[in-house]
mmCIF file of C-alpha atoms in Angstrom:
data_model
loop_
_atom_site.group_PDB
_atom_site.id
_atom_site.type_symbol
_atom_site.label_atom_id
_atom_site.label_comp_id
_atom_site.label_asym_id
_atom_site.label_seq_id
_atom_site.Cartn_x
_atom_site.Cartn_y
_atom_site.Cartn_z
ATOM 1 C CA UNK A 89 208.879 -172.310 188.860
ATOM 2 C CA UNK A 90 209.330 -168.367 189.900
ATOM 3 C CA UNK A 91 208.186 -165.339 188.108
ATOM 4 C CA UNK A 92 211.090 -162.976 187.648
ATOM 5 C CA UNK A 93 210.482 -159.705 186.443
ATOM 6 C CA UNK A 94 213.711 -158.641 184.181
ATOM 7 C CA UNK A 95 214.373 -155.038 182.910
ATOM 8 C CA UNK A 96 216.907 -154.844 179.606
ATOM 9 C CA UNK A 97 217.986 -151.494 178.495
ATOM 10 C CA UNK A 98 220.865 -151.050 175.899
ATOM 11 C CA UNK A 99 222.090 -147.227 173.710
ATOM 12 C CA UNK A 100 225.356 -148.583 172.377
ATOM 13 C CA UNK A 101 225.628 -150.121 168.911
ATOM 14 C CA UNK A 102 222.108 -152.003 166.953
ATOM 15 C CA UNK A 103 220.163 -151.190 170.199
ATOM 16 C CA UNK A 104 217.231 -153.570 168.730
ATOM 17 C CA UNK A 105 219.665 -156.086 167.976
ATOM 18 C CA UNK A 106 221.391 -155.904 171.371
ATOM 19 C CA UNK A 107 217.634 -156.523 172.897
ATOM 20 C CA UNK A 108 216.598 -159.348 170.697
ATOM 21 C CA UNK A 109 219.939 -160.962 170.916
ATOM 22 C CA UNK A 110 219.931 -161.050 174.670
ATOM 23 C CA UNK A 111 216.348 -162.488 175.252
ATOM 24 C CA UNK A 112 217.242 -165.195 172.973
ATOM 25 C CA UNK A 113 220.416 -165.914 174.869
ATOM 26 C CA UNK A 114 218.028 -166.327 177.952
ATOM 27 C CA UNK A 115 216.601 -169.494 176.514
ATOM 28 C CA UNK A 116 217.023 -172.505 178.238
ATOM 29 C CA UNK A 117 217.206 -171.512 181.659
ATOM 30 C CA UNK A 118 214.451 -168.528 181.914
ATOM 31 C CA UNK A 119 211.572 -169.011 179.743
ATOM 32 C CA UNK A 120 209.970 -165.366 178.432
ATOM 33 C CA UNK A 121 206.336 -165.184 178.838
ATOM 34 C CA UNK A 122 205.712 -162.143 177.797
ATOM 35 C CA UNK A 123 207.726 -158.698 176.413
ATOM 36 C CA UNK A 124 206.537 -155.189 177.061
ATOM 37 C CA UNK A 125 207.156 -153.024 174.156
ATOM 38 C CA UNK A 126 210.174 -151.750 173.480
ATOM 39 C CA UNK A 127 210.367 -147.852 175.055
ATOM 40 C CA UNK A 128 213.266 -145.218 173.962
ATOM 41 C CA UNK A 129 213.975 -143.761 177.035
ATOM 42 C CA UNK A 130 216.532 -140.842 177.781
ATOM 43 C CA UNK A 131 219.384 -141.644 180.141
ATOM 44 C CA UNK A 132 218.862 -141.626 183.751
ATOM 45 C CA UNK A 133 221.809 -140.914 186.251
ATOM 46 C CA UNK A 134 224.532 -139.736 183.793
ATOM 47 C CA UNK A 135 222.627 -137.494 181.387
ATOM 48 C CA UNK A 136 225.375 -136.963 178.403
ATOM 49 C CA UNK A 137 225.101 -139.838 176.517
ATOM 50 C CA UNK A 138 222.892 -141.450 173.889
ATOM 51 C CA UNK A 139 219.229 -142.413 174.301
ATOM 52 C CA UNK A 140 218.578 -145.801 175.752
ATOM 53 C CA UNK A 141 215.889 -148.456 174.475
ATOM 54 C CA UNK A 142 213.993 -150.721 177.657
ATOM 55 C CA UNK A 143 212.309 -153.726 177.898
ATOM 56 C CA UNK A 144 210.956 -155.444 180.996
ATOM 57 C CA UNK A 145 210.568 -159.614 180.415
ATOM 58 C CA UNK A 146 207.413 -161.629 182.882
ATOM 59 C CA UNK A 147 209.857 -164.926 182.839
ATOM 60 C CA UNK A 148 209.497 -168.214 184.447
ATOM 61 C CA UNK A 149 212.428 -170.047 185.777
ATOM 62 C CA UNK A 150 213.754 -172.530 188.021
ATOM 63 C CA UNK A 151 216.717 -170.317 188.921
ATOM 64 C CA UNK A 152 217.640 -169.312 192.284
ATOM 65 C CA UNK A 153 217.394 -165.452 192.450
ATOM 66 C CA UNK A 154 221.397 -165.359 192.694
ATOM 67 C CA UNK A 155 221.816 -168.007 189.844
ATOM 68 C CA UNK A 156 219.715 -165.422 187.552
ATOM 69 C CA UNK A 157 221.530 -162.881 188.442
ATOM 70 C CA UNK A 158 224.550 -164.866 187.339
ATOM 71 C CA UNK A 159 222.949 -165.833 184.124
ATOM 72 C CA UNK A 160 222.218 -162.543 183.462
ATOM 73 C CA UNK A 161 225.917 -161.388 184.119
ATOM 74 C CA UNK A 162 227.173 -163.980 182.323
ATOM 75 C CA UNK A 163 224.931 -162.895 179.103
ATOM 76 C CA UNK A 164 226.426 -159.386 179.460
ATOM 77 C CA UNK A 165 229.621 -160.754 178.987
ATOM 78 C CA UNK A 166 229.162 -162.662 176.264
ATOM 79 C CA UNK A 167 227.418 -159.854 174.429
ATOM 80 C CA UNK A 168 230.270 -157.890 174.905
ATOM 81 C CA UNK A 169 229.564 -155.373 177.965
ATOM 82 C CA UNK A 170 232.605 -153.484 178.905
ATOM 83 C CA UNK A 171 232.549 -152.106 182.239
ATOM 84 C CA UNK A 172 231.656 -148.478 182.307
ATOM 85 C CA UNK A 173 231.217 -145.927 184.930
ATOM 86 C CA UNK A 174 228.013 -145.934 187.083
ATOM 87 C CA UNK A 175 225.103 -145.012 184.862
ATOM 88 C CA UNK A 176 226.928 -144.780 181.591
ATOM 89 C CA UNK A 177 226.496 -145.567 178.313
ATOM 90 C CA UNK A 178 225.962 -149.663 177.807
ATOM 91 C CA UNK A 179 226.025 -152.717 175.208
ATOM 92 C CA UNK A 180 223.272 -154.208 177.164
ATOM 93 C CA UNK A 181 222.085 -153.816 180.884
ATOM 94 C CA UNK A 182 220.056 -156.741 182.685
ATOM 95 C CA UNK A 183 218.518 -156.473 185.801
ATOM 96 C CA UNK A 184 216.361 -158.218 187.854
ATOM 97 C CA UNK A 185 213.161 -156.146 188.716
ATOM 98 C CA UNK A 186 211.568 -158.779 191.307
ATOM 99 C CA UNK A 187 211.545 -162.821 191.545
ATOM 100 C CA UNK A 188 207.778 -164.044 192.945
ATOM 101 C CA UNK A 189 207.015 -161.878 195.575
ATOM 102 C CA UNK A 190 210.576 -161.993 197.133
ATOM 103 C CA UNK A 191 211.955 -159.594 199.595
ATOM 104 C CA UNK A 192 215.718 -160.138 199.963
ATOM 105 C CA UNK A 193 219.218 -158.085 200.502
ATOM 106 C CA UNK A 194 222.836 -159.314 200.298
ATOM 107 C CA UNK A 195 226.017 -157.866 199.201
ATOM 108 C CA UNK A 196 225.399 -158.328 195.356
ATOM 109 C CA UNK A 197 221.600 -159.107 194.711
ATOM 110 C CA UNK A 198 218.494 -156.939 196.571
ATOM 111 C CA UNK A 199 214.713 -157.579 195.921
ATOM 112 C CA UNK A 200 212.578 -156.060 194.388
ATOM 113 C CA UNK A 201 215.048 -153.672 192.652
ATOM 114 C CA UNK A 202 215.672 -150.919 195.086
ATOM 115 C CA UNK A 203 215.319 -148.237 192.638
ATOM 116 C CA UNK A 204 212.263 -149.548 190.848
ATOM 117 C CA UNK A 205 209.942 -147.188 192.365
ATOM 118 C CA UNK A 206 211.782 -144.210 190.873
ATOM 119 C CA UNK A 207 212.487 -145.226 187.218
ATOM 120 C CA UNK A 208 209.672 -144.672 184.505
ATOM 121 C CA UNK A 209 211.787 -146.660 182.198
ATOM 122 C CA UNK A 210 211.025 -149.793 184.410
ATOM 123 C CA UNK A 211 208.016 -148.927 185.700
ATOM 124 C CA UNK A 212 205.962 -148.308 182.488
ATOM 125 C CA UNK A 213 206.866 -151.700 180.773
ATOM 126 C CA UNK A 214 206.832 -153.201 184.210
ATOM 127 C CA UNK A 215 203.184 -151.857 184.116
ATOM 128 C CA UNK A 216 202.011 -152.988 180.682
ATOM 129 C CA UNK A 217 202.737 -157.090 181.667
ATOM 130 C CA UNK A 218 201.953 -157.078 184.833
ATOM 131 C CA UNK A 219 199.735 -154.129 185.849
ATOM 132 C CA UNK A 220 198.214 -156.102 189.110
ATOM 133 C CA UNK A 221 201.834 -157.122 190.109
ATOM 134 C CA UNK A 222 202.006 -155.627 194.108
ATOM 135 C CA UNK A 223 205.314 -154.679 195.023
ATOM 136 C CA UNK A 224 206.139 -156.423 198.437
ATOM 137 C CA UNK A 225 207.634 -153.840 200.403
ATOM 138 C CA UNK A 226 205.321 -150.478 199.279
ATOM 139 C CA UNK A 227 202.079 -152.311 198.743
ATOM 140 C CA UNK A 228 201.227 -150.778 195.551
ATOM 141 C CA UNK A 229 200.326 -152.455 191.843
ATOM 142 C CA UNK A 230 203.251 -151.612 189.548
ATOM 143 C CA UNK A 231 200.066 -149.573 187.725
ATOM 144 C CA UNK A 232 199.513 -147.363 190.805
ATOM 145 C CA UNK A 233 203.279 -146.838 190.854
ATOM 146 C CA UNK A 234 203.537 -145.776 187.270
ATOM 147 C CA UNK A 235 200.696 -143.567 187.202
ATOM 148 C CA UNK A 236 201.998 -141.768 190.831
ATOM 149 C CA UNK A 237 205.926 -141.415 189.451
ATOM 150 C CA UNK A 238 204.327 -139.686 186.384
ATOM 151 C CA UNK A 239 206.980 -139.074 184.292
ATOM 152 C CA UNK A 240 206.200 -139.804 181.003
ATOM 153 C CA UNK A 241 207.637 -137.334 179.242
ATOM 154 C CA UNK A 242 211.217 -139.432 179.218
ATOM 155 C CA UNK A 243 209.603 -142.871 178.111
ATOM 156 C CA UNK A 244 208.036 -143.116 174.738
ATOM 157 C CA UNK A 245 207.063 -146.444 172.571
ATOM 158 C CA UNK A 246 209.246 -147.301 170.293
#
């Protein structure tokens, strides 16, 4: 079994809803072990739009790293995600922050997520359930990353 870190974020529609909908649609093939808090965090990328609400999943599953990433499309799809713009307003938004200590890049999938070290909205909850978790490439605890991103002020508990 691999640990696979998994990020949702959602600011269309019953944002809680959307988030407790789609880790219950994850049963069956990636088992949740533990759920940060959920974070209201504002948008990152494309700034004029609503407010977004984050999660980050420590999950156990016998997936291939491309088979999650499937899974996790396919959820999207089935909760309704339209295709947007890049960085635009979303049902629901899955990614995949890391899978065991992985270092991999193709076309569709790359490991750990290569923006993780910049976003506080992953970072933070990334940090609460799994503080000690050392990113493979930069060699630093999700905590150390958290604390040396500081930016708070965009990421609040929910």
């Amino acid at each position: 079994m691999a640990e696979v870190f998994i990020a949702l974020g959602t600011n269309l529609g019953d944002r809680q809803a959307n988030l407790t909908a789609a880790r219950e649609m994850l049963a069956g093939k990636i088992w949740v072990e533990q759920a940060s808090a959920i974070y209201e965090t504002q948008p990152w990328g494309y700034l004029e739009q609503p407010v977004f609400l984050n999660q980050v999943l420590r999950a156990r599953t016998e997936l291939s790293p491309l088979r999650v990433l499937n899974y996790l499309k396919r959820i999207e799809q089935q909760m309704g995600r339209q295709e947007n713009f890049r960085y635009g307003p979303r049902l629901i938004d899955l990614d995949i922050l890391a899978y065991d200590q992985l270092v991999m890049q193709t076309s569709r999938l790359t490991l750990p997520h290569p923006r993780l070290a910049e976003r506080a909205f992953m970072l933070i909850p990334l940090a609460e359930v799994a503080p000690a978790w050392v990113h493979p490439v930069l060699g630093k605890t999700a905590a150390q990353l958290a604390a040396a991103l500081g930016d708070f002020e965009s990421v609040h508990r929910w």
